[in-house]
PDB file of C-alpha atoms in Angstrom:
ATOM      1  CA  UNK A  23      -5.399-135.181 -68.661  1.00 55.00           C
ATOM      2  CA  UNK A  24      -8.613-136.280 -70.694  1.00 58.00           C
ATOM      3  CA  UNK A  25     -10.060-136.746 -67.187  1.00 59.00           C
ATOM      4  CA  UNK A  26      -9.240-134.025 -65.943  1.00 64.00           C
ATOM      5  CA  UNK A  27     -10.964-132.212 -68.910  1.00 62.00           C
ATOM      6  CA  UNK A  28     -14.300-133.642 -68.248  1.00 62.00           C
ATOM      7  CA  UNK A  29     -14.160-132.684 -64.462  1.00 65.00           C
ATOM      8  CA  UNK A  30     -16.847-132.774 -62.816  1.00 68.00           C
ATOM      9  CA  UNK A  31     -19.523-131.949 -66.065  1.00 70.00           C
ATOM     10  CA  UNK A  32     -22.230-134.332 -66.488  1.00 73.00           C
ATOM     11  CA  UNK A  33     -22.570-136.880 -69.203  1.00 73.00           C
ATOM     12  CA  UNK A  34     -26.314-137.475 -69.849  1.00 73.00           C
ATOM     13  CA  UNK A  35     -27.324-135.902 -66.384  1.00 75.00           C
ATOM     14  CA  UNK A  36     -24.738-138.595 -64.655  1.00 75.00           C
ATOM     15  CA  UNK A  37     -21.398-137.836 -62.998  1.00 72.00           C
ATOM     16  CA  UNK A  38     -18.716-138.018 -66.030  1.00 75.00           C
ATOM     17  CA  UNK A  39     -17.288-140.743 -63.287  1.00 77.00           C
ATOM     18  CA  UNK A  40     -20.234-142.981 -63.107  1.00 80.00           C
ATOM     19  CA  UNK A  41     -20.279-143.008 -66.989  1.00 85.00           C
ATOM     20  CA  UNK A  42     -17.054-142.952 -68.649  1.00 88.00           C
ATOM     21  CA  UNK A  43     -13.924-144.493 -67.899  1.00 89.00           C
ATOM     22  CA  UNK A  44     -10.614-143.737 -69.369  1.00 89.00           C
ATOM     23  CA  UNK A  45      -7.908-145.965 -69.497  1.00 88.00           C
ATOM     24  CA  UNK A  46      -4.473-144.567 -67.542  1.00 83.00           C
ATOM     25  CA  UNK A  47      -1.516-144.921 -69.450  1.00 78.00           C
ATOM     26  CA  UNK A  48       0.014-148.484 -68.593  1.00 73.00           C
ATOM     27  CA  UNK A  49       2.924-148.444 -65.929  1.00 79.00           C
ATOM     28  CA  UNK A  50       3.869-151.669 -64.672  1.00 81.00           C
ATOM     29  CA  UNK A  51       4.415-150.899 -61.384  1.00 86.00           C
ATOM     30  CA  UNK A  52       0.538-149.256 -61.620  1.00 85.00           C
ATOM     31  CA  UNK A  53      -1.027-152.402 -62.956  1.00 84.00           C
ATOM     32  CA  UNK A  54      -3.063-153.648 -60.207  1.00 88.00           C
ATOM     33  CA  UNK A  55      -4.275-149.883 -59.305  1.00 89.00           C
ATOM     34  CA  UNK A  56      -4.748-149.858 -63.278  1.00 87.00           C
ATOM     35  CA  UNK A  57      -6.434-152.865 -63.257  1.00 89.00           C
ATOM     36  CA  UNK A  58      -8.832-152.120 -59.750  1.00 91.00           C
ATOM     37  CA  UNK A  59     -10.067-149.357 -61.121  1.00 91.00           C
ATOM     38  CA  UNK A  60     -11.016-150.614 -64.385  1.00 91.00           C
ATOM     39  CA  UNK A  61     -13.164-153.551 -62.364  1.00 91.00           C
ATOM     40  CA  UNK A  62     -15.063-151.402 -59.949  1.00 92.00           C
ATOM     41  CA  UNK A  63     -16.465-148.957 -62.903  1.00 91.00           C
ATOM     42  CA  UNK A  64     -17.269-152.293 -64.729  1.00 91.00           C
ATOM     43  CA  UNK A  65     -18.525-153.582 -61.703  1.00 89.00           C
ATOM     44  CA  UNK A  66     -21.023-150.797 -60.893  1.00 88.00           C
ATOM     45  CA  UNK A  67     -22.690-151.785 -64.272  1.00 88.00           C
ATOM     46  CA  UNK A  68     -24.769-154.745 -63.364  1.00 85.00           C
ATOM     47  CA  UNK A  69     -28.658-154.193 -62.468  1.00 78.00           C
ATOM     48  CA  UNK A  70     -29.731-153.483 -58.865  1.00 69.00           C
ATOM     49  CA  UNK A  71     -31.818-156.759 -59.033  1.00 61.00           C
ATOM     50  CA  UNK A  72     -33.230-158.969 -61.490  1.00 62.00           C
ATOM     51  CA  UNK A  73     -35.929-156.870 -62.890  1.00 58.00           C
ATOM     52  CA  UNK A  74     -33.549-153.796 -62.956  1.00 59.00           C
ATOM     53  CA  UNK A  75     -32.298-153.137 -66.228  1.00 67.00           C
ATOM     54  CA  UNK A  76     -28.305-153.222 -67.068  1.00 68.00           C
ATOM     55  CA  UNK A  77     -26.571-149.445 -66.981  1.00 84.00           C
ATOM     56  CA  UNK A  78     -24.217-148.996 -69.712  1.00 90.00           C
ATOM     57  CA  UNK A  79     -20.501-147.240 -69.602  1.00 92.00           C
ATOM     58  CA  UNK A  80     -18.138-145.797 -72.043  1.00 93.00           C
ATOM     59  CA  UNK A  81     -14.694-146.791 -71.874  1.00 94.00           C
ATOM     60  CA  UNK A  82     -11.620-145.030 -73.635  1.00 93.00           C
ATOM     61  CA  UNK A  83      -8.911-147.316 -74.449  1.00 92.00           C
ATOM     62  CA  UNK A  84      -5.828-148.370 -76.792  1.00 91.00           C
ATOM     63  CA  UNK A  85      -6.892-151.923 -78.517  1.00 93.00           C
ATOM     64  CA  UNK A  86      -4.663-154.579 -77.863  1.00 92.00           C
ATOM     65  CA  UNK A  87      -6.071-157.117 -80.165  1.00 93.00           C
ATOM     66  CA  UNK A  88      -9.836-158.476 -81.429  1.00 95.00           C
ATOM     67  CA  UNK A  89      -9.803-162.533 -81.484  1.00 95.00           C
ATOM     68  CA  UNK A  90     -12.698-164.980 -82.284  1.00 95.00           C
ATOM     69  CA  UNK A  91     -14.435-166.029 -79.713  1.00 94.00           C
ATOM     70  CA  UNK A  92     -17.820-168.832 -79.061  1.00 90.00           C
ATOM     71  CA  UNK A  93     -20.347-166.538 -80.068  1.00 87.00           C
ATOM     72  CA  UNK A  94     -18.439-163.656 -82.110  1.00 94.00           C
ATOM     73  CA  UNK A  95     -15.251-162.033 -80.783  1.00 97.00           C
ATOM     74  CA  UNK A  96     -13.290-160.552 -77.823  1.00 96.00           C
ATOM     75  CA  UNK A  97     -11.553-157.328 -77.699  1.00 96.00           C
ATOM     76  CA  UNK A  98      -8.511-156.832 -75.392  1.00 94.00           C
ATOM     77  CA  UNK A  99      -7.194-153.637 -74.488  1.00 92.00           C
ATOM     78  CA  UNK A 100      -3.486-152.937 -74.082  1.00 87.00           C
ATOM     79  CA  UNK A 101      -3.963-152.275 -70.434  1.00 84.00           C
ATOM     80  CA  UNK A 102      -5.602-155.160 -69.446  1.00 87.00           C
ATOM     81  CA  UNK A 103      -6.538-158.280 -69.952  1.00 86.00           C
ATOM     82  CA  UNK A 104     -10.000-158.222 -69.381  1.00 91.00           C
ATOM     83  CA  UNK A 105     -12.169-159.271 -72.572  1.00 95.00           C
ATOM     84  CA  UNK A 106     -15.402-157.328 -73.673  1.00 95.00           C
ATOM     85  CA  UNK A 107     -17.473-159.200 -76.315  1.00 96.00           C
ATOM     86  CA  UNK A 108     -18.851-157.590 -79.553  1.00 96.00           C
ATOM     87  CA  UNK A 109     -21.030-159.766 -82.198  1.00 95.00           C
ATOM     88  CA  UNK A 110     -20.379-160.322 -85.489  1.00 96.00           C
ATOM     89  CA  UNK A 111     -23.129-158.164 -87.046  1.00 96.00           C
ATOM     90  CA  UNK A 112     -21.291-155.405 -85.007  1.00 96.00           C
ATOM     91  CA  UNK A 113     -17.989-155.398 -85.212  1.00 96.00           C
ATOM     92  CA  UNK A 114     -18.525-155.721 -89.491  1.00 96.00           C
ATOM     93  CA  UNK A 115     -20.163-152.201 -89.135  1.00 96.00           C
ATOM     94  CA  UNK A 116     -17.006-151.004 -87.298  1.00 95.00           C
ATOM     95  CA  UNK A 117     -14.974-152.619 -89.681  1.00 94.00           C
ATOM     96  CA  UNK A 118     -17.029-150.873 -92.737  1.00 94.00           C
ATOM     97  CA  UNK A 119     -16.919-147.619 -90.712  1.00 94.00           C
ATOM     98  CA  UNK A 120     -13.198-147.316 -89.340  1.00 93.00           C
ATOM     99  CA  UNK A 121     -11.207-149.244 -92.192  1.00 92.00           C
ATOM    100  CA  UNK A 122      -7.916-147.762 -91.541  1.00 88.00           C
ATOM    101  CA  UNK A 123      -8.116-147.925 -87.904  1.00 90.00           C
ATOM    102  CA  UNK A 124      -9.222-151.622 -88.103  1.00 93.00           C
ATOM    103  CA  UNK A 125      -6.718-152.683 -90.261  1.00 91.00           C
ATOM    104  CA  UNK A 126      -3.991-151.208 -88.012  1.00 90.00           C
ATOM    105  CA  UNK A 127      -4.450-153.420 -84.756  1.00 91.00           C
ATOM    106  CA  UNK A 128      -2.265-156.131 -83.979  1.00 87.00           C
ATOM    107  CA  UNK A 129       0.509-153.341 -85.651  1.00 85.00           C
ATOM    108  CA  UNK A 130       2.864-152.799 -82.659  1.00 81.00           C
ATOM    109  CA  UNK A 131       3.505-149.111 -84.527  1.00 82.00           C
ATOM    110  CA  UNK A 132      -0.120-147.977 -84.565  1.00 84.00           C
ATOM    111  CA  UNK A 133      -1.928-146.918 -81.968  1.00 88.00           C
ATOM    112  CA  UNK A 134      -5.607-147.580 -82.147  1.00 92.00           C
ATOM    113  CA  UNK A 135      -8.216-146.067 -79.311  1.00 92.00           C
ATOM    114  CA  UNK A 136     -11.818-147.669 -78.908  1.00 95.00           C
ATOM    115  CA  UNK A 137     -14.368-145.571 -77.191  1.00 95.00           C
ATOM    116  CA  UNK A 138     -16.560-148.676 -76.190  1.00 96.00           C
ATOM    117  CA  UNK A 139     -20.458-148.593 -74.945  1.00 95.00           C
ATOM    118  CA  UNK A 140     -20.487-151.347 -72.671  1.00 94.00           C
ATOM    119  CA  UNK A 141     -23.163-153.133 -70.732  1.00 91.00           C
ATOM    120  CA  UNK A 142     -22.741-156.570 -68.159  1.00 89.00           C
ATOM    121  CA  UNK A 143     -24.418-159.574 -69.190  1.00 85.00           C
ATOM    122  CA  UNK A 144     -24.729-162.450 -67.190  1.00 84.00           C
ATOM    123  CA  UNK A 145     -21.497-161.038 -65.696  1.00 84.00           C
ATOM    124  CA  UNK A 146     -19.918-160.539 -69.202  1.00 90.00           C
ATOM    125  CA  UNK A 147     -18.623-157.063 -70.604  1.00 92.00           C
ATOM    126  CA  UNK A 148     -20.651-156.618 -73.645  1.00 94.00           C
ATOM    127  CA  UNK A 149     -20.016-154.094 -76.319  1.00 96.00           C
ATOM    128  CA  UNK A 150     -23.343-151.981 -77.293  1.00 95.00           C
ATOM    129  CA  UNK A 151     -21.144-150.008 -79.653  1.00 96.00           C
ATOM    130  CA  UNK A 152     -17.967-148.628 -80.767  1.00 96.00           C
ATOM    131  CA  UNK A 153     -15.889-146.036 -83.001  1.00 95.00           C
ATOM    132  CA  UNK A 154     -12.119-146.595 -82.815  1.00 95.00           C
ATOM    133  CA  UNK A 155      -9.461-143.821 -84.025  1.00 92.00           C
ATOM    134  CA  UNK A 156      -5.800-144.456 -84.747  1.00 87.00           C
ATOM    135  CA  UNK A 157      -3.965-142.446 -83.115  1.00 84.00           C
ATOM    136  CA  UNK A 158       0.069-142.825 -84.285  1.00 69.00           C
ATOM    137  CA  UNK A 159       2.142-140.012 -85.071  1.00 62.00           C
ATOM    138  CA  UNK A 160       2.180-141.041 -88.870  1.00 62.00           C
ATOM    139  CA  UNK A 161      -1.355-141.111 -89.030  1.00 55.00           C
ATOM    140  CA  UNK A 162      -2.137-138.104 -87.520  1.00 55.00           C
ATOM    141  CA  UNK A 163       0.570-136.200 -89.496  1.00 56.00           C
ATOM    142  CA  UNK A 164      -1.346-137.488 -92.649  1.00 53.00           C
ATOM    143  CA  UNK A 165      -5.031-136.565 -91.471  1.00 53.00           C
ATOM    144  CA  UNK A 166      -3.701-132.683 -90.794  1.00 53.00           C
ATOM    145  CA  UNK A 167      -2.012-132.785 -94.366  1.00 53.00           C
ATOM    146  CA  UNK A 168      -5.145-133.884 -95.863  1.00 50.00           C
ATOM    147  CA  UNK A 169      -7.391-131.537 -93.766  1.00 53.00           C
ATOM    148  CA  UNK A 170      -5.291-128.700 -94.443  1.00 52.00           C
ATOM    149  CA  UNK A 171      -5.736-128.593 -98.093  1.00 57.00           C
ATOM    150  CA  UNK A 172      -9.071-130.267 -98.884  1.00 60.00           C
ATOM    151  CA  UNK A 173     -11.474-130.164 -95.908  1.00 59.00           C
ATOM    152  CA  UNK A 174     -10.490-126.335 -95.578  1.00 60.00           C
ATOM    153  CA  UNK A 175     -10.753-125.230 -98.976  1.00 66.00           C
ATOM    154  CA  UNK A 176     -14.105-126.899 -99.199  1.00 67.00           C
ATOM    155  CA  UNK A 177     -15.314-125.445 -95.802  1.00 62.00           C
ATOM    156  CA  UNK A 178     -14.109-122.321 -96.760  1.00 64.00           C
ATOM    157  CA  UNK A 179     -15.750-122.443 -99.833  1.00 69.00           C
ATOM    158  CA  UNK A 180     -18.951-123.338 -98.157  1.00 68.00           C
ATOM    159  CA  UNK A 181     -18.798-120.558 -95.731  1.00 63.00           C
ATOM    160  CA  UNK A 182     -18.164-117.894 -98.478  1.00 68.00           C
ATOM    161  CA  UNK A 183     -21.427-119.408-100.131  1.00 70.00           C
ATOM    162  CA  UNK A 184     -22.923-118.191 -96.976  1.00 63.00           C
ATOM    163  CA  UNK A 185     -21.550-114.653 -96.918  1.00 61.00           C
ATOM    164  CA  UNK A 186     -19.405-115.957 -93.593  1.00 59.00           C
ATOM    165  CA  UNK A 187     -15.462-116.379 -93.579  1.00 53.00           C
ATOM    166  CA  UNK A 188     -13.188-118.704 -92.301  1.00 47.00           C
ATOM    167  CA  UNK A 189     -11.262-118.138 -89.083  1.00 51.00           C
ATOM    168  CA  UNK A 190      -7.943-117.183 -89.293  1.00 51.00           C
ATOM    169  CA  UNK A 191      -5.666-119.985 -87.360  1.00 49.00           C
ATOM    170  CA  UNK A 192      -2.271-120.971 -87.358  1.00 47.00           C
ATOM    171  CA  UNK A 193      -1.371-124.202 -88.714  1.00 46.00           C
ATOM    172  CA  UNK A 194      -1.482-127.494 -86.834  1.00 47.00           C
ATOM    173  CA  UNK A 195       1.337-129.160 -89.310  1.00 45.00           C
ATOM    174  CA  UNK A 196       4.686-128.258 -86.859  1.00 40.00           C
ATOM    175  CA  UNK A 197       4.531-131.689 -85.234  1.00 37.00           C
TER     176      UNK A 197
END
């Protein structure tokens, strides 16, 4: 559906295709299509030639899990079991940034989605950056509670400062 969203619209004067690469849900009887897929956009990464430099790609996915690895770590995502290697320095500012999120992985419950800047190299999928979101019914039922009574007082607030008023919407709380 996400895909499907994007369509055909450009992501920084590229294809949305040639950029970004979303994750299908995981079906076992999918898993090698699943799988293919993931590899060719991956693939199409590396540099034309040796004084080409690297293209980078985004790529939407549920976490699996984030292990130690030789020079830092390796993330996993649910769908595969490809690893794509972050450094330490990095992944301690994701930590800092997305606390909740972070401390959710490994929970079988939680759902946690990485939206990953990748680039190849020497044949390695290496993570440039990363936000991650959790994305579990519980969590998301807490977020709207919260938004709903601080962030909107506050913005509305900030828009009457303004002489502007908030849009009238229904409320996203009826999960």
């Amino acid at each position: 559906m996400l895909l499907d969203a994007v369509g055909d619209g450009p992501i920084n004067g590229q294809p949305a295709e040639r950029v970004l690469h979303v994750m299908r849900r995981f079906e076992e009887a999918q898993a090698r299509s699943i799988n293919d897929e993931l590899h060719q956009f991956i693939a199409a990464l590396a540099p034309g030639g040796e004084a080409a430099p690297s293209r980078r790609g985004l790529v939407l996915g549920e976490i699996n899990e984030i292990t130690a690895s030789k020079y830092g770590h390796a993330i996993t995502l649910r769908q595969s079991r490809r690893r794509y290697y972050i450094d330490n320095r990095l992944l301690d500012k994701i930590v800092t940034s997305y606390r909740s999120a972070h401390a959710a992985i490994g929970n079988k419950q939680a759902r946690v989605v990485a939206l990953m800047l990748l680039e190849l190299k020497k044949g390695y999928a290496r993570v440039v950056d990363m936000c991650l979101m959790l994305c579990h019914l519980p969590a998301v039922r807490l977020l709207v509670r919260g938004c709903d009574r601080k962030q909107t007082d506050a913005s509305a607030a900030r828009l009457k400062s303004h002489c502007r008023q908030m849009p009238t919407t229904s409320s996203p709380t009826s999960f």
